[in-house]
Coordinates of C-alpha atoms in Angstrom, one line a residue:
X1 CA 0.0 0.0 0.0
X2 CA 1.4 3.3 -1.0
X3 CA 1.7 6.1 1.8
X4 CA -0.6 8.2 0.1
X5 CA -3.4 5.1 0.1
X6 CA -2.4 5.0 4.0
X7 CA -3.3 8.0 4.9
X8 CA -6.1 8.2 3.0
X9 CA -7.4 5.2 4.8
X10 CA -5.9 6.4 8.0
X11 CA -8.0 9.9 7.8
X12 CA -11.3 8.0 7.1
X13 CA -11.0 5.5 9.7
X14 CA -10.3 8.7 12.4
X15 CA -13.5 10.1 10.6
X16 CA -15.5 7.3 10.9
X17 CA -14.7 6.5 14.6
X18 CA -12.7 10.0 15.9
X19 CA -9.4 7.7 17.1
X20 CA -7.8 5.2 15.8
X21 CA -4.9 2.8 17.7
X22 CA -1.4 2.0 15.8
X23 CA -1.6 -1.1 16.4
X24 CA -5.2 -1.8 14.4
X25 CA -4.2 0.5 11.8
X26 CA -1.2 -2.1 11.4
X27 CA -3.0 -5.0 11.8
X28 CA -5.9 -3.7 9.2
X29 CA -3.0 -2.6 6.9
X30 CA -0.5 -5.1 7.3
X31 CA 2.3 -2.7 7.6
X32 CA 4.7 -2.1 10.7
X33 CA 3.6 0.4 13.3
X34 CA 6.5 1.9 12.9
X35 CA 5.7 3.0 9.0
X36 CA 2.0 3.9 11.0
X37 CA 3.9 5.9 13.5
X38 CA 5.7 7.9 11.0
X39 CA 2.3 8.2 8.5
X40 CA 0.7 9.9 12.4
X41 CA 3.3 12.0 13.2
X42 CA 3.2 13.4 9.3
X43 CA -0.5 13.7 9.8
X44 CA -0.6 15.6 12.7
X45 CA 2.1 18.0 11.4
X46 CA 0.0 18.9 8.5
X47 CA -2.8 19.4 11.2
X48 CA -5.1 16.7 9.8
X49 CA -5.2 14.6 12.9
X50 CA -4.2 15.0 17.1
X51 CA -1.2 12.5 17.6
X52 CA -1.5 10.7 21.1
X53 CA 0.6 7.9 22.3
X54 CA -0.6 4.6 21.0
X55 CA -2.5 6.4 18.1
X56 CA -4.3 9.1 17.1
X57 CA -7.7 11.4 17.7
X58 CA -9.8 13.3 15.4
X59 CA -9.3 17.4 14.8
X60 CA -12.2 17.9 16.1
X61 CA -11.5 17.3 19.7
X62 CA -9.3 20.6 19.6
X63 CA -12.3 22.6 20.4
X64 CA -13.2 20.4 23.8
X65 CA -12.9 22.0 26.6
X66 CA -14.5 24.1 29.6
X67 CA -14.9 27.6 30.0
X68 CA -13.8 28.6 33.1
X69 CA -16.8 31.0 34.0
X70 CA -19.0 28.2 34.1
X71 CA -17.4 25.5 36.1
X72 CA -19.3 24.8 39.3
X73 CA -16.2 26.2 42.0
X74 CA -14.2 26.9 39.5
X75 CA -11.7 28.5 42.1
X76 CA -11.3 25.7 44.8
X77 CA -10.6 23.2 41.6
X78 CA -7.5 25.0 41.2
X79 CA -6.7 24.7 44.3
X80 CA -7.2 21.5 44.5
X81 CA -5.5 20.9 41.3
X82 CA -2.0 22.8 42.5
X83 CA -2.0 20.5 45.8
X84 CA -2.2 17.7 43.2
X85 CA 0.7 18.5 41.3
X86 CA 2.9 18.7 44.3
X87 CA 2.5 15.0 44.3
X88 CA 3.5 14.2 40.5
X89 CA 7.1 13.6 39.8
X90 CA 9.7 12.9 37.2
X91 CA 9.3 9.5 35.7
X92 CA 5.1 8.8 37.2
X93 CA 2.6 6.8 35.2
X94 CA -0.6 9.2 36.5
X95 CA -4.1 7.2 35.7
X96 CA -6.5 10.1 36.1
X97 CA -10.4 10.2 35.2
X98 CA -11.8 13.0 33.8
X99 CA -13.7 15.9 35.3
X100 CA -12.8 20.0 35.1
X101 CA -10.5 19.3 38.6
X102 CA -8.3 17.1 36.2
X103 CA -8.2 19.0 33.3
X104 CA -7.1 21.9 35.9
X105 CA -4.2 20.2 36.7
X106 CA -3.4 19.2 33.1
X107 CA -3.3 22.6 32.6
X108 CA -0.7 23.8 34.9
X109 CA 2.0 21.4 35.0
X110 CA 5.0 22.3 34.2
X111 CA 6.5 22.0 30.3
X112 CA 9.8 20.0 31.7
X113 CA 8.1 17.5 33.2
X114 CA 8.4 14.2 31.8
X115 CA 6.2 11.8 33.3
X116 CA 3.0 9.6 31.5
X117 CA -0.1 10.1 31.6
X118 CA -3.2 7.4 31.3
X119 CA -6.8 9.3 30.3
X120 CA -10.4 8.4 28.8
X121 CA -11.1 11.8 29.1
X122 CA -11.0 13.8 25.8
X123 CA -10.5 17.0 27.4
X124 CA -7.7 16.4 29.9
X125 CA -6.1 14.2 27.1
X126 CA -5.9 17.5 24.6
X127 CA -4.3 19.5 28.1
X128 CA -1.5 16.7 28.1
X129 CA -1.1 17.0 24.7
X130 CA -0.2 20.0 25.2
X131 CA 3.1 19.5 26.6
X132 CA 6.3 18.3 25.1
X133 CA 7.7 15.8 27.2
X134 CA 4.2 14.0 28.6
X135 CA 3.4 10.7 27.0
X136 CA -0.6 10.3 26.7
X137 CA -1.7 6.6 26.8
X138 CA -5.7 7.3 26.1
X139 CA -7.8 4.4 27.6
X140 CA -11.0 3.6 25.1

């Protein structure tokens, strides 16, 4: 299969069902994750899909999220998000649910951390995304 067909096929599946996983892509494909890894990252540096680790998420979840006027205590989530982060380290696999609490935290940790993240939640996935040296495992 050409890269070109791969893609192709690779867009419409994210179309159809918003993620897809490297590994089913190989399988369906019969090509190497690796050559499914690199036809991702090209992908989402033309702005045509959201790399995440293990796969890859449809454009359209770039626009999820919560304004911050209308979360319920919107201040004492902060709060509670900051006393998490004093907890996460260097090196952490963090399983967190979703909820505007989470996605607080996801928003303020730091850009040099490097630490992995486990998420079904769309919205605090896109936050980790966010930063450079967090690896995003996103649970179906």
């Amino acid at each position: 299969m050409l890269k070109r067909e791969r893609q192709a096929f690779i867009l419409h599946q994210v179309n159809i069902h918003n993620k897809v996983l490297s590994s089913g892509l190989s399988e369906e494909m019969k090509v190497s994750e690796d050559t499914i890894r690199r036809d991702l990252q090209e992908l989402s540096d033309e702005g045509k899909i959201i790399k995440v680790h293990g796969g890859a998420l449809s454009c359209s979840f770039s626009h999820v999220g919560y304004p911050s006027e209308k979360i319920y205590s919107h201040t004492h989530k902060k709060i509670i998000a900051t006393k998490a982060l004093s907890l996460i380290q260097d090196g952490m696999f963090i399983l967190t649910t979703g909820g505007t609490t989470i996605v607080e935290l996801a928003r303020i940790l730091p850009m040099q951390l490097r630490a992995t993240f486990v998420s079904c939640s769309i919205p605090a996935i896109l936050e980790y995304s966010n930063h450079p040296n967090i690896d995003v495992i996103v649970v179906g």
